[in-house]
Coordinates of C-alpha atoms in Angstrom, one line a residue:
Chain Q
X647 CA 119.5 105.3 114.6
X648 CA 117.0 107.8 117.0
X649 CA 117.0 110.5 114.2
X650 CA 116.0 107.8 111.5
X651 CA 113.5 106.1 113.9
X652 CA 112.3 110.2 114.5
X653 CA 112.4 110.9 110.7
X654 CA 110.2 108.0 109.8
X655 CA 107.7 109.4 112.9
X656 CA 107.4 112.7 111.6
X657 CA 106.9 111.3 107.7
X658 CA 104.1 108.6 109.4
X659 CA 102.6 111.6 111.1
X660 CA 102.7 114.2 107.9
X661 CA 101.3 111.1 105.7
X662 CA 98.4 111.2 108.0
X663 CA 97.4 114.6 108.2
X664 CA 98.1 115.1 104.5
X665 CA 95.8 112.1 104.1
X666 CA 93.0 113.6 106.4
X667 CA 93.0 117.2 104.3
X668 CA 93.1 115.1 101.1
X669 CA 89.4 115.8 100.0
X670 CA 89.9 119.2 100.9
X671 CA 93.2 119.7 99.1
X672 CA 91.7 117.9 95.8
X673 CA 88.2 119.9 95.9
X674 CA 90.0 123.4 96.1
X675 CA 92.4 122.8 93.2
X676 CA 89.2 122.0 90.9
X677 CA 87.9 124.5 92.3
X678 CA 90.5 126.7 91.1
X679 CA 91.4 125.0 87.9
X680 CA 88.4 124.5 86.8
X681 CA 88.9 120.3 85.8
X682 CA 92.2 117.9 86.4
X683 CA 93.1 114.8 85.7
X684 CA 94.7 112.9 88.5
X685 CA 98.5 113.0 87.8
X686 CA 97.8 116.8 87.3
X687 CA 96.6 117.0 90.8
X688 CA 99.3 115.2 92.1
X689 CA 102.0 117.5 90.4
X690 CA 100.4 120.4 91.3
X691 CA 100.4 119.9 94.9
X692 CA 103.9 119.2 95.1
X693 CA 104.3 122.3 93.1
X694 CA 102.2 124.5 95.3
X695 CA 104.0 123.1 98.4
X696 CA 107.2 123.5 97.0
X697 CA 107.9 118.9 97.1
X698 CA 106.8 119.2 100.7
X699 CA 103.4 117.5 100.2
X700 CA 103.6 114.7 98.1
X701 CA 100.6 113.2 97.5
X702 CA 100.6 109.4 96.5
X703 CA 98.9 107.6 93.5
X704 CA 97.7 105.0 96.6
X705 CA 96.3 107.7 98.5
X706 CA 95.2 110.0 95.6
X707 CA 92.3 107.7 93.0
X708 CA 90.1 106.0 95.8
X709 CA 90.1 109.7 97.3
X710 CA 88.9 111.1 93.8
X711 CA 86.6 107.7 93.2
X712 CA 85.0 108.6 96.9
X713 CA 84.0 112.1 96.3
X714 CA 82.8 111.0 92.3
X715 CA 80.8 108.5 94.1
X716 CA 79.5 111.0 96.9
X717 CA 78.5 113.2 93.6
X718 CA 80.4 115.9 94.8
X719 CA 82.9 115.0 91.8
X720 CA 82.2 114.3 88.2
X721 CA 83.9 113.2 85.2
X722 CA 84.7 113.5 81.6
X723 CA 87.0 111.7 79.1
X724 CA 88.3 112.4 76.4
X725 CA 91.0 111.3 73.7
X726 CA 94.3 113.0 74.0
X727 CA 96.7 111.5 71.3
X728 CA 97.1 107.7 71.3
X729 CA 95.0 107.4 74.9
X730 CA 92.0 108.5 76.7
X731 CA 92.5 111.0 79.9
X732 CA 89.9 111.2 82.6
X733 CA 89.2 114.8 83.6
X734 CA 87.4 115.3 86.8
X735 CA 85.7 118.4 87.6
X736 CA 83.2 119.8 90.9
X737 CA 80.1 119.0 90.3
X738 CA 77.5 122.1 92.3
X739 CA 77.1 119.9 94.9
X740 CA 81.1 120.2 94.9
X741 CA 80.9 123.7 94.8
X742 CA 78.8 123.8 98.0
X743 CA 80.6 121.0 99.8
X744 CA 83.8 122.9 99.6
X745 CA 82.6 126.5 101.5
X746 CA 81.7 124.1 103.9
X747 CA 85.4 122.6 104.3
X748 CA 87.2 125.3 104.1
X749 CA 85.8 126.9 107.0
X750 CA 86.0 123.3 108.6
X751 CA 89.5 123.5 107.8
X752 CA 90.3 127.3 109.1
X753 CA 88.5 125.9 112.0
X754 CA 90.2 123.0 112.8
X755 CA 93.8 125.1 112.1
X756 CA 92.9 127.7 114.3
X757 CA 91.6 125.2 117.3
X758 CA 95.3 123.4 116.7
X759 CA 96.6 126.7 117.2
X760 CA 95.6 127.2 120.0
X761 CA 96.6 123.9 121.5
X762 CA 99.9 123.8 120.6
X763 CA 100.3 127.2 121.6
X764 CA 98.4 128.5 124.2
X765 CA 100.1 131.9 125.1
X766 CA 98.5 133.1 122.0
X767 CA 95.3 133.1 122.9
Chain V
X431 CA 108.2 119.6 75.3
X432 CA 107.1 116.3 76.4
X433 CA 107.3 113.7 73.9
X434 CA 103.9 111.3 73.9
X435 CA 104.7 107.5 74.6
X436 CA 104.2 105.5 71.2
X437 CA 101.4 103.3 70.4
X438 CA 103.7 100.5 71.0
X439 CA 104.4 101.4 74.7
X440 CA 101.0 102.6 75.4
X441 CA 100.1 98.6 74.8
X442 CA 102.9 98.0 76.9
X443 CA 101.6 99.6 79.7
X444 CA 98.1 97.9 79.1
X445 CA 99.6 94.5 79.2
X446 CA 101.4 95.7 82.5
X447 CA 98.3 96.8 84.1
X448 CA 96.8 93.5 82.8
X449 CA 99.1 91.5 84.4
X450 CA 98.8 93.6 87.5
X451 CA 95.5 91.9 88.4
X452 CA 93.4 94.8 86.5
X453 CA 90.8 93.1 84.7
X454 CA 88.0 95.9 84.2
X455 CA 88.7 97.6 80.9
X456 CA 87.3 101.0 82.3
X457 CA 89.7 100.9 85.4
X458 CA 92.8 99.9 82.7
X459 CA 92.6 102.9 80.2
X460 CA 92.4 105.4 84.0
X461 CA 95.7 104.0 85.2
X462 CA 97.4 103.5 82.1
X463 CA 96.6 107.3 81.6
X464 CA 98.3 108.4 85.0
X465 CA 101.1 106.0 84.2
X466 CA 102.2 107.3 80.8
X467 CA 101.6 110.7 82.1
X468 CA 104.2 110.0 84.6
X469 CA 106.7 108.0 82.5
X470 CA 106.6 110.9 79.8
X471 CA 107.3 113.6 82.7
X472 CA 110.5 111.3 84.0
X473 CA 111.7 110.9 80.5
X474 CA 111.8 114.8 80.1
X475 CA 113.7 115.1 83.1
X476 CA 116.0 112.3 82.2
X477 CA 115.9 111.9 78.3
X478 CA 118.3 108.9 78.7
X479 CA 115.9 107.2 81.0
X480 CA 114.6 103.9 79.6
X481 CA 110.6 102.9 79.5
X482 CA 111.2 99.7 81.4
X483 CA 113.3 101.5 83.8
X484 CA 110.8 104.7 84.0
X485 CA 108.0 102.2 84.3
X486 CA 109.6 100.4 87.5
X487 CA 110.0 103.8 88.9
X488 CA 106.6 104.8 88.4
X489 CA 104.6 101.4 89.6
X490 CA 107.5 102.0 93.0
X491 CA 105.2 104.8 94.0
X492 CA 101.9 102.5 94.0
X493 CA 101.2 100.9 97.4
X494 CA 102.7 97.1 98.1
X495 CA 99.4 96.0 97.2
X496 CA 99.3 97.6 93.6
X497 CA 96.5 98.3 91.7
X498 CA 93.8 96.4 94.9
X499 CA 93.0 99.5 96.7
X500 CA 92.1 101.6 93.7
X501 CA 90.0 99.0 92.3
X502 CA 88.0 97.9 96.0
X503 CA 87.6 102.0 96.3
X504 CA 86.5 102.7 92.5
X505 CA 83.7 99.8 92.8
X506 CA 82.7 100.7 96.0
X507 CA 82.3 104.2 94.9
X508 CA 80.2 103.3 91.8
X509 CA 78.2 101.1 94.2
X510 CA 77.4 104.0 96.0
X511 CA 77.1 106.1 92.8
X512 CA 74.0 103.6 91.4
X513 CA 72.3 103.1 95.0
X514 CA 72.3 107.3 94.9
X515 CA 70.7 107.3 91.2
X516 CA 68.6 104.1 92.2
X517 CA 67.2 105.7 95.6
X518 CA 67.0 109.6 94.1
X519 CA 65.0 108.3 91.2
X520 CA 62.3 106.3 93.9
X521 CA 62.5 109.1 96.4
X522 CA 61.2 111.2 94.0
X523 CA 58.0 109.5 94.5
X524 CA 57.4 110.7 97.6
X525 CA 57.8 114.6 96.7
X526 CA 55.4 116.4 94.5
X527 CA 54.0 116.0 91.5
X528 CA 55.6 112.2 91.5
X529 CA 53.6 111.7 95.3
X530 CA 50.1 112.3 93.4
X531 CA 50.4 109.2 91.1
X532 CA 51.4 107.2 94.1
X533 CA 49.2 108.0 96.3
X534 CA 46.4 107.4 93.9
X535 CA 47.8 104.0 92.7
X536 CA 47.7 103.5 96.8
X537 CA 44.5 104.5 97.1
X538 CA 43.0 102.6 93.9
X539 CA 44.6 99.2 94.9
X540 CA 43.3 99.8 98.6
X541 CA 39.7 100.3 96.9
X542 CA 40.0 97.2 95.3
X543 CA 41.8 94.9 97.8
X544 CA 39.3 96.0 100.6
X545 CA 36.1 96.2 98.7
X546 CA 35.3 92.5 98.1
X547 CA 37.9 91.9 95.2
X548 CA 38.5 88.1 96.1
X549 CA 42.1 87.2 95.4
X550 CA 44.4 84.4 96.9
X551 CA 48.0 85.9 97.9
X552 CA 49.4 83.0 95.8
X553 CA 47.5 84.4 92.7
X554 CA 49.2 87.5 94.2
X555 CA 52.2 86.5 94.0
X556 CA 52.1 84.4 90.6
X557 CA 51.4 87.5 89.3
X558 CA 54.4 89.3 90.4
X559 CA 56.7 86.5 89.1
X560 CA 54.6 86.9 85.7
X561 CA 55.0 90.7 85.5
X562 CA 58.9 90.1 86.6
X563 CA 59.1 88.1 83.4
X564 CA 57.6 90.3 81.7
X565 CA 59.9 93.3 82.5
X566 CA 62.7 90.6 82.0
X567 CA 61.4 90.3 78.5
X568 CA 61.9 93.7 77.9
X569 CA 65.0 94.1 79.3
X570 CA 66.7 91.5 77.4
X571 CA 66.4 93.9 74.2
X572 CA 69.1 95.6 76.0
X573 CA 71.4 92.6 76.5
X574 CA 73.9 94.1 78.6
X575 CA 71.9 92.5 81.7
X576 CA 72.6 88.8 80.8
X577 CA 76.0 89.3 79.7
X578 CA 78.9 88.0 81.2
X579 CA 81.0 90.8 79.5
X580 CA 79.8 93.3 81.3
X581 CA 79.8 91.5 84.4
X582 CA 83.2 90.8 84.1
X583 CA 84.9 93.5 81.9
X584 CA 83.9 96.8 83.1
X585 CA 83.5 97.8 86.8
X586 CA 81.1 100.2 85.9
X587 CA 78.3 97.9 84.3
X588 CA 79.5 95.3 86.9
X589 CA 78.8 97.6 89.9
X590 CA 75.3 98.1 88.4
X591 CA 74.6 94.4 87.5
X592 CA 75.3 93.7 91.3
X593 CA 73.2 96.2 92.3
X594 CA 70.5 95.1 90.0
X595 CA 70.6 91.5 90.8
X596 CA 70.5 92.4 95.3
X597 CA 67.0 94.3 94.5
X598 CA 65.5 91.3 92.4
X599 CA 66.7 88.8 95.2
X600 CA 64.1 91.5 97.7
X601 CA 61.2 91.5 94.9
X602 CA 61.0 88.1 94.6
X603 CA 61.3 86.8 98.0
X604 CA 60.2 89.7 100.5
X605 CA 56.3 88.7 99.4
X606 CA 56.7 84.9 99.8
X607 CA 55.7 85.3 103.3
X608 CA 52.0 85.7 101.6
X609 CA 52.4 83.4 99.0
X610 CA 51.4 80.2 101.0
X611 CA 48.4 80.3 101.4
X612 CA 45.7 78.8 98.3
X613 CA 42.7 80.2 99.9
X614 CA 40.8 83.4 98.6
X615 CA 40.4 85.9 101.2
X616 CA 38.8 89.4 102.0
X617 CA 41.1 92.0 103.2
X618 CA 40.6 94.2 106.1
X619 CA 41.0 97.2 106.5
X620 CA 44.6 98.1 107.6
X621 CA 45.7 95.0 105.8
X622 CA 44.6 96.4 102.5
X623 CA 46.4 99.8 102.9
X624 CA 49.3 97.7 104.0
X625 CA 49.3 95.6 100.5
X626 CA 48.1 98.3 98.5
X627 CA 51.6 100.6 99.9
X628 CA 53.4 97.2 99.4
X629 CA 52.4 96.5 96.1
X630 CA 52.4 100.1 94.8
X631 CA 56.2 100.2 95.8
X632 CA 56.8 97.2 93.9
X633 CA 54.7 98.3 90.7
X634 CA 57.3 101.3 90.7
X635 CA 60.4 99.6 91.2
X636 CA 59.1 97.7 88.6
X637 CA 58.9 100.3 85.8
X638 CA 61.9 101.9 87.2
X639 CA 63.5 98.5 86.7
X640 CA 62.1 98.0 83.2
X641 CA 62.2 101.3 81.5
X642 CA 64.0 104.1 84.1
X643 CA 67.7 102.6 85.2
X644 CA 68.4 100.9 82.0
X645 CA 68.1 104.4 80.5
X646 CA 70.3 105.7 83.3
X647 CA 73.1 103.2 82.9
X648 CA 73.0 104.5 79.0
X649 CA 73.3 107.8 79.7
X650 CA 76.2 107.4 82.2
X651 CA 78.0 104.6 79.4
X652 CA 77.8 107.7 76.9
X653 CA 78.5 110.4 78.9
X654 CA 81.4 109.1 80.7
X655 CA 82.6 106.3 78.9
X656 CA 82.0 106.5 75.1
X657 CA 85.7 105.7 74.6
X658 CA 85.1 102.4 75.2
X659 CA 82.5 102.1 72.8
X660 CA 80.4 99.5 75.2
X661 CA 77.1 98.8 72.3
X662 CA 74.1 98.9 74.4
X663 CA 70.2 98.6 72.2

């Protein structure tokens, strides 16, 4: 029972922090891949993280809808077969926004660093 | 190789999404995308997997409250996308060149008001409504602003419709408080610069109304969303 009650903890806790790097994690893959559509981003990241970040369809569109609204995403559909696909892509406002969370990122990872394990600093 | 759903279960999944509580057309064609995407890649994995069965599996993953949450977070982000275009295109007023016409509109209505034009705020305000109607005629040439289709149907004219209506509830009723008076009166000094910057902002958000956003909501309807093929004049 305790290392199912634990399990569910540490998945509660990993959903959360996954959910707070979200914006980061979805503006440096369209960074990298130039534009997405959002099943694409979903695959990828489990791909890049080997199935240990799954991100979910729930948590995934009103993230990408935020940062479209924001302007720091834009979009583009087009016809692919027998249905449209939406295509998001950074706008430059994007491109600026994401220097700035990256190093708010490295930041924040380095600060937790240091928390967790102070004998290193 | 993937195999593409058919036509016939690409309707499927529209009816689905339908049923699901997802009214706006726009929103549909998004999450029927990700959903066949998704069906196609568990139906490479497992050839033998059924659509019905692959479908369950897929609409699992959504949240216990479905489709809601994307929907309240898509409109709210359009909201904010419109009140960004909507306050970026009025800002620009206040930076040069733009500033120059409004500060000489400010300055012209200020010579006027204060040097002995005689006007009674109701006339004032009659001919507010009157140039609203006027803008309103204009507009209707459009037709998207009246109709219930785009209300209803897309989230993306709807957002802007919602948008459009809050800022003609503020035109029409934030100068009623000078409206009741019938008597002709000269302005003084501070009070004509006052009405002069009042009625200059309104005179822009006028013609911004009229001519400016209509052209924006166009631009964003073909850039964005020409698959839907929403007909706007």
């Amino acid at each position: 029972m305790l290392p199912k009650i634990l399990r569910y903890i540490f998945t509660c806790m990993n959903r959360n922090l996954l959910r707070g790097s979200l914006e980061t994690i979805v503006i440096k893959l369209l960074s990298d891949n130039n534009e997405m559509y959002g099943y694409e981003i979903t695959q990828k990241v489990k791909e890049l993280t080997s199935d240990e970040f799954k991100i979910t369809e729930g948590a995934l569109y009103p993230t990408l809808h935020k940062l479209e609204g924001k302007g720091i995403l834009t979009c583009q559909t087009r016809s692919i077969g027998n249905r449209f696909r939406k295509y998001y892509s950074l706008t430059e406002a994007g491109e600026s926004e994401l220097t700035i969370m990256l190093q708010d990122m490295e930041d924040y990872i380095k600060n937790m660093r240091l928390i967790l394990n102070p004998q290193l600093s | 190789m993937k195999e593409q759903l058919t036509e016939e279960e690409i309707a499927k999944l529209f009816k689905f999404v339908k049923s699901k509580y997802v009214h706006y057309i726009d929103v549909q064609y998004e999450i029927v995308d990700h959903l066949a995407s998704a069906i196609e890649e568990k139906q490479t994995d497992s050839p033998s997997m059924s659509f019905d069965r692959a479908l369950s599996e897929v609409y699992g993953k959504f949240p216990i409250t479905g489709f809601a949450i994307m929907i309240a977070e898509k409109s709210s982000a359009l909201k904010k996308f419109w009140v960004k275009k909507f306050l970026g295109f009025m800002l620009g007023y206040m930076k040069l060149p733009k500033i120059i016409i409004a500060g000489f509109l400010i300055y012209l209505l200020h010579l006027i008001l204060y040097n002995g034009f005689l006007i009674s705020p109701k006339q004032l305000y009659l001919t507010l409504v009157m140039l609203a109607i006027l803008s309103a005629g204009y507009r209707y040439k459009y037709g998207f602003e009246f109709s219930k289709e785009f209300r209803h149907n897309y989230l993306v004219t709807g957002t802007y419709l919602s948008f459009y209506v809050g800022v003609w509830f503020f035109y029409f009723f934030a100068p009623l408080h000078f409206s009741g008076s019938q008597h002709l009166e000269e302005f003084g000094y501070l009070q004509s610069w006052i009405l002069s910057v009042y009625l200059t902002s309104i005179t822009l958000l006028l013609h911004a109304y009229t001519f400016v956003f209509p052209k924006m909501l166009k631009k964003e309807l073909q850039e964005k969303y020409s698959h839907l093929n929403i007909k706007l004049a």
